[in-house]
Short mmCIF file of C-alpha atoms in Angstrom, two decimals:
data_model
loop_
_atom_site.label_atom_id
_atom_site.label_comp_id
_atom_site.label_asym_id
_atom_site.label_seq_id
_atom_site.Cartn_x
_atom_site.Cartn_y
_atom_site.Cartn_z
CA MET A 836 122.28 65.17 85.35
CA SER A 837 119.45 62.99 84.21
CA GLN A 838 119.18 59.96 86.39
CA SER A 839 117.19 57.21 84.72
CA PRO A 840 115.87 54.65 87.18
CA ASP A 841 114.57 52.50 84.33
CA GLY A 842 118.01 52.25 82.79
CA ALA A 843 119.46 51.43 86.19
CA LEU A 844 117.09 48.51 86.54
CA LEU A 845 117.70 47.23 83.05
CA ARG A 846 121.43 47.62 83.00
CA GLY A 847 122.37 47.34 86.64
CA ALA A 848 120.50 44.10 87.11
CA LEU A 849 122.35 42.30 84.35
CA PRO A 850 124.88 39.74 85.54
CA VAL A 851 127.76 41.64 84.02
CA THR A 852 130.42 40.03 86.20
CA ALA A 853 130.07 36.80 84.26
CA SER A 854 131.36 38.48 81.13
CA SER A 855 133.63 41.03 82.76
CA GLU A 856 136.62 40.06 80.64
CA ARG A 857 135.02 40.99 77.36
CA LEU A 858 134.73 44.43 75.91
CA ASP A 859 131.49 46.20 76.67
CA ARG A 860 129.52 46.33 73.41
CA ASP A 861 127.52 49.40 74.41
CA ALA A 862 130.78 51.13 75.24
CA VAL A 863 132.30 50.24 71.87
CA ARG A 864 129.21 51.58 70.10
CA ASP A 865 129.35 54.79 72.14
CA VAL A 866 133.05 55.45 71.75
CA LEU A 867 133.74 54.49 68.12
CA PRO A 868 132.43 57.68 66.47
CA VAL A 869 134.27 59.70 69.11
CA ALA A 870 137.50 57.78 68.51
CA VAL A 871 137.22 58.21 64.75
CA SER A 872 136.70 61.95 65.18
CA LEU A 873 140.13 62.14 66.80
CA VAL A 874 141.96 60.56 63.86
CA PRO A 875 142.85 63.88 62.19
CA PHE A 876 144.22 65.38 65.39
CA ALA A 877 146.20 62.23 66.16
CA ALA A 878 147.65 62.39 62.65
CA VAL A 879 148.76 66.01 63.19
CA ILE A 880 150.55 65.01 66.38
CA GLY A 881 152.17 62.01 64.70
CA VAL A 882 153.54 64.21 61.92
CA THR A 883 154.79 66.70 64.53
CA ILE A 884 156.58 63.90 66.38
CA ALA A 885 158.23 62.76 63.16
CA GLN A 886 159.40 66.29 62.32
CA ALA A 887 160.69 67.25 65.77
CA THR A 888 164.42 67.88 65.74
CA SER A 889 165.50 67.83 69.39
CA VAL A 890 162.90 65.42 70.79
CA PRO A 891 163.76 61.78 69.97
CA ILE A 892 160.94 60.11 68.05
CA TRP A 893 160.51 57.33 70.62
CA VAL A 894 160.12 59.92 73.40
CA GLY A 895 157.44 61.74 71.40
CA MET A 896 155.67 58.42 70.80
CA LEU A 897 155.89 57.46 74.47
CA ALA A 898 154.07 60.69 75.37
CA GLY A 899 150.95 59.53 73.48
CA PRO A 900 149.77 56.79 75.87
CA LEU A 901 151.48 58.34 78.93
CA ILE A 902 149.91 61.79 78.77
CA TYR A 903 146.69 60.54 77.13
CA GLY A 904 145.71 64.05 76.14
CA GLY A 905 146.31 65.61 72.74
CA SER A 906 146.58 69.32 73.47
CA ALA A 907 148.95 68.83 76.39
CA GLN A 908 151.06 66.39 74.38
CA LEU A 909 151.27 68.73 71.39
CA ALA A 910 152.18 71.68 73.61
CA ALA A 911 154.80 69.67 75.53
CA LEU A 912 156.27 68.35 72.29
CA THR A 913 156.53 71.67 70.46
CA LEU A 914 157.72 73.62 73.51
CA THR A 915 160.43 71.06 74.31
CA ASP A 916 161.48 70.95 70.69
CA THR A 917 161.98 74.74 70.69
CA GLY A 918 164.15 74.55 73.78
CA ALA A 919 161.69 75.46 76.55
CA GLY A 920 162.62 74.38 80.06
CA LEU A 921 160.96 71.83 82.31
CA LEU A 922 158.99 74.39 84.36
CA THR A 923 157.62 76.19 81.29
CA VAL A 924 156.38 72.92 79.84
CA LEU A 925 154.89 71.73 83.13
CA GLY A 926 153.14 75.06 83.69
CA THR A 927 151.59 74.89 80.25
CA VAL A 928 150.49 71.28 80.70
CA LEU A 929 149.02 72.21 84.07
CA VAL A 930 146.87 74.98 82.56
CA ILE A 931 145.75 72.92 79.57
CA ASN A 932 144.75 69.94 81.69
CA ALA A 933 143.43 71.82 84.72
CA ARG A 934 139.82 71.01 83.82
CA LEU A 935 140.60 67.33 84.43
CA VAL A 936 140.43 68.28 88.12
CA MET A 937 136.80 69.30 87.60
CA TYR A 938 136.04 66.09 85.74
CA GLY A 939 137.65 64.08 88.53
CA ALA A 940 135.52 65.77 91.17
CA ALA A 941 132.34 65.36 89.13
CA ILE A 942 132.93 61.70 88.25
CA GLU A 943 134.19 60.66 91.70
CA PRO A 944 130.90 59.00 92.79
CA ARG A 945 131.37 56.45 90.00
CA PHE A 946 134.79 55.50 91.42
CA ARG A 947 133.52 55.33 95.00
CA GLY A 948 133.63 51.78 96.34
CA GLN A 949 135.63 50.52 93.35
CA PRO A 950 138.76 48.40 93.97
CA ARG A 951 141.90 50.26 94.94
CA TRP A 952 143.74 49.50 91.66
CA PHE A 953 140.85 50.93 89.68
CA ARG A 954 140.71 54.12 91.75
CA TRP A 955 144.43 54.77 91.21
CA LEU A 956 144.92 53.64 87.61
CA ALA A 957 141.63 54.01 85.74
CA PRO A 958 141.44 57.82 86.10
CA HIS A 959 144.28 57.81 83.57
CA PHE A 960 141.57 57.49 80.90
CA LEU A 961 139.86 60.69 82.08
CA VAL A 962 139.54 63.16 79.18
CA ASP A 963 136.75 65.37 77.80
CA GLN A 964 135.28 62.59 75.73
CA THR A 965 135.42 59.73 78.27
CA TYR A 966 133.99 61.97 81.00
CA THR A 967 131.10 63.00 78.80
CA LEU A 968 130.37 59.47 77.59
CA ALA A 969 130.31 58.11 81.15
CA ASN A 970 128.08 61.04 82.07
CA GLU A 971 125.53 59.85 79.49
CA ARG A 972 125.22 56.51 81.30
CA PRO A 973 124.57 57.44 84.91
CA GLU A 974 122.98 54.04 85.62
CA LEU A 975 126.26 52.10 85.40
CA SER A 976 128.05 51.30 88.66
CA GLY A 977 130.32 48.65 90.19
CA PRO A 978 131.74 46.10 87.74
CA ALA A 979 129.48 47.37 84.94
CA PHE A 980 131.04 50.82 85.22
CA ARG A 981 134.56 49.34 85.34
CA ARG A 982 133.87 47.42 82.15
CA TYR A 983 132.32 50.42 80.42
CA TRP A 984 135.07 52.82 81.50
CA GLY A 985 137.86 50.40 80.62
CA THR A 986 136.40 49.68 77.19
CA VAL A 987 135.88 53.34 76.36
CA GLY A 988 139.38 54.24 77.55
CA LEU A 989 141.12 51.40 75.72
CA VAL A 990 139.28 51.82 72.41
CA LEU A 991 139.75 55.60 72.42
CA GLY A 992 143.41 55.25 73.39
CA GLY A 993 143.96 52.45 70.87
CA VAL A 994 142.60 54.43 67.92
CA TRP A 995 144.33 57.58 69.18
CA VAL A 996 147.78 56.08 69.68
CA GLY A 997 147.49 53.77 66.65
CA THR A 998 146.71 56.67 64.33
CA MET A 999 149.49 58.74 65.86
CA TYR A 1000 152.07 55.99 65.33
CA LEU A 1001 150.88 55.40 61.78
CA ALA A 1002 151.34 59.11 61.08
CA VAL A 1003 154.84 58.98 62.60
CA ALA A 1004 155.68 56.18 60.17
CA LEU A 1005 154.18 57.95 57.15
CA GLY A 1006 155.52 61.37 58.12
CA PRO A 1007 154.79 64.37 55.89
CA ALA A 1008 152.87 62.16 53.46
CA VAL A 1009 149.91 62.41 55.87
CA PRO A 1010 147.35 65.03 54.85
CA THR A 1011 146.66 67.30 57.80
CA ASP A 1012 144.37 69.80 56.11
CA SER A 1013 141.31 67.75 55.17
CA PRO A 1014 137.76 68.76 56.15
CA LEU A 1015 137.92 65.83 58.57
CA THR A 1016 139.73 68.12 60.98
CA PHE A 1017 136.29 69.49 61.85
CA ALA A 1018 135.22 66.10 63.24
CA ALA A 1019 136.70 66.76 66.68
CA THR A 1020 134.72 69.97 67.02
CA ALA A 1021 131.57 68.29 65.70
CA VAL A 1022 131.76 65.61 68.41
CA PHE A 1023 131.70 68.26 71.11
CA VAL A 1024 128.73 69.95 69.42
CA ALA A 1025 126.96 66.57 69.26
CA LEU A 1026 127.65 65.97 72.95
CA LEU A 1027 126.59 69.48 74.02
CA VAL A 1028 123.42 70.22 72.06
CA PRO A 1029 121.14 67.37 73.27
CA ARG A 1030 121.91 68.43 76.85
CA LEU A 1031 120.53 71.89 76.12
CA ARG A 1032 117.04 70.40 75.85
CA GLN A 1033 117.18 70.39 79.63
CA ARG A 1034 116.57 73.86 80.98
CA ALA A 1035 119.04 73.37 83.84
CA ALA A 1036 121.95 72.89 81.43
CA ARG A 1037 121.36 76.15 79.56
CA ARG A 1038 122.63 78.64 82.14
CA PRO A 1039 126.05 76.99 82.68
CA ALA A 1040 126.47 76.41 78.93
CA ALA A 1041 125.54 79.98 77.93
CA LEU A 1042 127.67 81.55 80.63
CA ALA A 1043 130.67 79.36 79.80
CA ALA A 1044 130.32 80.10 76.08
CA VAL A 1045 130.20 83.88 76.56
CA VAL A 1046 133.09 83.99 79.02
CA ALA A 1047 135.20 81.60 76.91
CA LEU A 1048 134.63 83.89 73.93
CA VAL A 1049 135.62 87.03 75.83
CA ALA A 1050 138.63 85.29 77.41
CA SER A 1051 139.75 83.61 74.17
CA PRO A 1052 142.83 85.85 73.64
CA LEU A 1053 144.42 84.33 76.76
CA PRO A 1054 147.30 81.95 75.93
CA HIS A 1055 147.42 78.16 76.22
CA GLY A 1056 143.68 77.63 76.17
CA LEU A 1057 143.31 79.53 79.42
CA GLY A 1058 140.14 81.09 77.99
CA LEU A 1059 138.56 77.64 77.85
CA LEU A 1060 139.38 77.02 81.49
CA VAL A 1061 138.12 80.44 82.61
CA GLY A 1062 134.90 79.95 80.62
CA ALA A 1063 134.26 76.50 82.08
CA LEU A 1064 134.85 77.76 85.62
CA ALA A 1065 132.53 80.72 85.03
CA GLY A 1066 129.79 78.34 83.89
CA VAL A 1067 129.99 76.33 87.10
CA LEU A 1068 130.45 79.28 89.45
CA PRO A 1069 126.79 80.35 89.93
CA ALA A 1070 125.83 76.86 91.06
CA ILE A 1071 128.57 76.98 93.69
CA LEU A 1072 127.68 80.52 94.82
CA LEU A 1073 123.93 79.97 94.83
CA GLY A 1074 124.20 76.55 96.40
CA GLY A 1075 123.29 74.59 93.29
CA ARG A 1076 120.02 72.93 92.38
CA GLU A 1077 118.31 70.34 94.48
CA ARG A 1078 118.73 66.93 92.97
CA SER A 1079 115.43 65.38 92.06
CA MET B 653 167.35 62.55 78.01
CA THR B 654 165.97 65.97 78.97
CA ALA B 655 163.02 65.44 76.64
CA LEU B 656 162.29 62.11 78.30
CA VAL B 657 162.34 63.70 81.76
CA ILE B 658 159.96 66.43 80.57
CA VAL B 659 157.55 63.90 79.07
CA LEU B 660 157.58 61.77 82.22
CA ALA B 661 157.03 64.83 84.42
CA ALA B 662 154.19 66.08 82.19
CA SER B 663 152.56 62.63 82.39
CA LEU B 664 152.89 62.62 86.17
CA VAL B 665 151.35 66.10 86.50
CA THR B 666 148.44 65.11 84.27
CA TRP B 667 147.83 61.91 86.25
CA LEU B 668 147.85 63.84 89.53
CA LEU B 669 145.24 66.24 88.12
CA ARG B 670 143.09 63.22 87.21
CA ILE B 671 143.27 61.37 90.50
CA GLY B 672 143.16 64.52 92.66
CA PHE B 673 139.46 64.52 93.55
CA ILE B 674 138.93 60.82 92.82
CA THR B 675 141.56 59.12 94.95
CA VAL B 676 143.67 61.65 96.86
CA LEU B 677 140.84 63.82 98.22
CA PRO B 678 137.58 62.09 97.16
CA ALA B 679 135.00 64.69 96.13
CA GLU B 680 132.47 63.23 98.57
CA ARG B 681 134.39 65.05 101.30
CA LEU B 682 133.84 68.40 99.59
CA PRO B 683 131.03 70.70 100.79
CA ALA B 684 127.59 69.65 99.52
CA ARG B 685 127.09 72.98 97.75
CA ILE B 686 130.16 72.30 95.60
CA GLN B 687 129.07 68.73 94.92
CA ARG B 688 125.71 69.96 93.64
CA ALA B 689 127.52 72.18 91.14
CA PHE B 690 129.03 69.12 89.45
CA ASP B 691 125.91 68.73 87.32
CA ASP B 692 126.92 71.93 85.56
CA VAL B 693 130.45 70.78 84.71
CA ALA B 694 129.58 68.92 81.51
CA PRO B 695 127.43 71.60 79.80
CA ALA B 696 129.83 74.36 80.87
CA VAL B 697 133.00 72.66 79.66
CA LEU B 698 131.44 71.40 76.43
CA ALA B 699 130.18 74.89 75.57
CA ALA B 700 133.58 76.41 76.37
CA ILE B 701 135.33 73.78 74.21
CA VAL B 702 133.07 74.43 71.21
CA VAL B 703 133.58 78.20 71.49
CA SER B 704 137.34 77.80 71.81
CA HIS B 705 137.45 75.51 68.75
CA VAL B 706 135.54 78.08 66.68
CA VAL B 707 137.66 81.00 67.88
CA HIS B 708 140.96 79.23 67.23
CA ALA B 709 139.81 78.13 63.79
CA GLY B 710 139.67 81.76 62.69
CA GLY B 711 142.87 83.18 63.96
CA PRO B 712 143.03 86.67 65.46
CA GLY B 713 140.34 89.02 64.21
CA ALA B 714 139.00 86.68 61.54
CA ILE B 715 135.54 85.15 61.53
CA PRO B 716 135.88 81.43 60.68
CA TRP B 717 132.81 81.09 58.45
CA PRO B 718 133.32 77.44 57.43
CA THR B 719 133.70 76.34 61.05
CA LEU B 720 130.78 78.50 62.15
CA ALA B 721 128.51 77.13 59.41
CA ALA B 722 129.54 73.57 60.20
CA VAL B 723 128.92 74.05 63.93
CA LEU B 724 125.41 75.38 63.23
CA ALA B 725 124.65 72.48 60.88
CA ALA B 726 125.95 69.89 63.35
CA ALA B 727 123.99 71.57 66.15
CA ALA B 728 120.75 71.51 64.15
CA VAL B 729 121.15 67.77 63.55
CA ALA B 730 122.16 67.08 67.15
CA TRP B 731 119.09 68.92 68.43
CA ARG B 732 116.88 66.40 66.65
CA SER B 733 118.84 63.20 67.22
CA ARG B 734 120.91 61.83 70.04
CA ASN B 735 122.98 59.93 67.50
CA LEU B 736 126.62 60.97 67.84
CA ALA B 737 127.83 60.07 64.35
CA LEU B 738 125.17 61.90 62.32
CA PRO B 739 126.03 65.47 63.43
CA VAL B 740 129.71 64.68 62.84
CA VAL B 741 129.08 63.50 59.28
CA VAL B 742 126.85 66.50 58.51
CA GLY B 743 129.29 68.93 60.15
CA VAL B 744 132.32 67.62 58.25
CA THR B 745 130.34 67.66 54.98
CA VAL B 746 129.20 71.26 55.46
CA PHE B 747 132.72 72.27 56.52
CA GLY B 748 134.16 70.71 53.37
CA LEU B 749 131.53 72.28 51.14
CA VAL B 750 131.97 75.81 52.51
CA LEU B 751 135.76 75.45 52.28
CA ALA B 752 135.40 74.40 48.66
CA ALA B 753 133.29 77.51 47.95
CA PRO B 754 135.63 80.44 48.67
CA ASP B 755 133.02 83.00 47.57
CA LEU B 756 130.77 81.84 50.35
CA ALA B 757 133.61 81.75 52.80
CA GLY B 758 134.50 85.36 52.15
CA PRO B 759 137.99 86.69 51.44
CA SER B 760 140.79 85.05 53.40
CA THR B 761 139.00 84.49 56.66
CA ASP B 762 139.09 80.76 57.03
CA GLY B 763 140.04 79.72 53.52
CA PRO B 764 142.29 76.79 52.73
CA GLU B 765 145.34 78.63 54.03
CA HIS B 766 143.71 78.61 57.45
CA VAL B 767 142.76 74.96 57.36
CA GLN B 768 146.22 74.14 58.55
CA PHE B 769 145.40 76.14 61.64
CA ASP B 770 142.11 74.34 61.95
CA ALA B 771 144.04 71.09 61.86
CA ARG B 772 145.57 71.97 65.19
CA PRO B 773 142.60 72.80 67.33
CA VAL B 774 144.25 73.71 70.58
CA ARG B 775 141.49 71.98 72.47
CA ALA B 776 140.77 68.88 70.42
CA GLY B 777 141.90 65.82 72.18
CA PRO B 778 141.47 63.29 73.94
CA VAL B 779 142.57 66.61 75.31
#
């Protein structure tokens, strides 16, 4: 992780508490392209909610903000709709979202010393995109981090849930096969590639990519989880790098 | 009613996964060697996500040329600029162009009939 002492001075020294009730402008700028990239996926889920036969529409809609994770929501929705039982659905959700455990461990220092309510509730916003965005701003801490994290989580969730609900209302009229569907993938490419300029990021990325490719036939995105774990494993076994 | 219970339980499980190492067992209590590995989480997961998106875009045995071309284009732009929106715009444009040119895309690998599949990337999110 690239610590930037300059950024810490610039940003950390600002009297952010005075304006703690407003949205963080930097956060809005960071998260907007990410949020927009999720519009196609949110639309797909909205249409799926509208077309489900044995899951009431309001239950499907409730899952959007409550689960706050598209793949798990889609899996839970379609499995339940085809008559799968509670344990099957929970097992699938567990596998799909297992990497959130890794994110939680990695982002924990940012939550250290935060108020109790924040430590219990704010992790709800933890997803691939929010973790990565927060990771790009290592200098934020205390109230500044709370403001940044809250803004990113609310804007992302707002666009996500808003689009989903709009698609529920419009139903099959929503196009789900536009080239925009690539946007979600492109965001992850845009988040990954600049990191590869740092030599230290290349080994975990390359290893994870190869293993994820080999393990890709596994069901429920298990290949993704196995690949990610493989990428982190050498650092654990070899004791990791010394932080500079 | 059952569906509601399932959704509530799925939400609870997901929340527990999130707070696990933040609030329940703070990661600072983990061994230092594991804590030092956290720097590798982001590059590893991001790489695994990109690979899984590409693989699932193609379906079994098929090479998803449009997605592959778009990933390479987006990566080339992202290598030069830290801007998040630019690689997305370029990637979507290239994806659209290759889709619109079936000769380039090759026979029935990732053509329009597979776009539907692409529309449900198993890993896209806020996953």
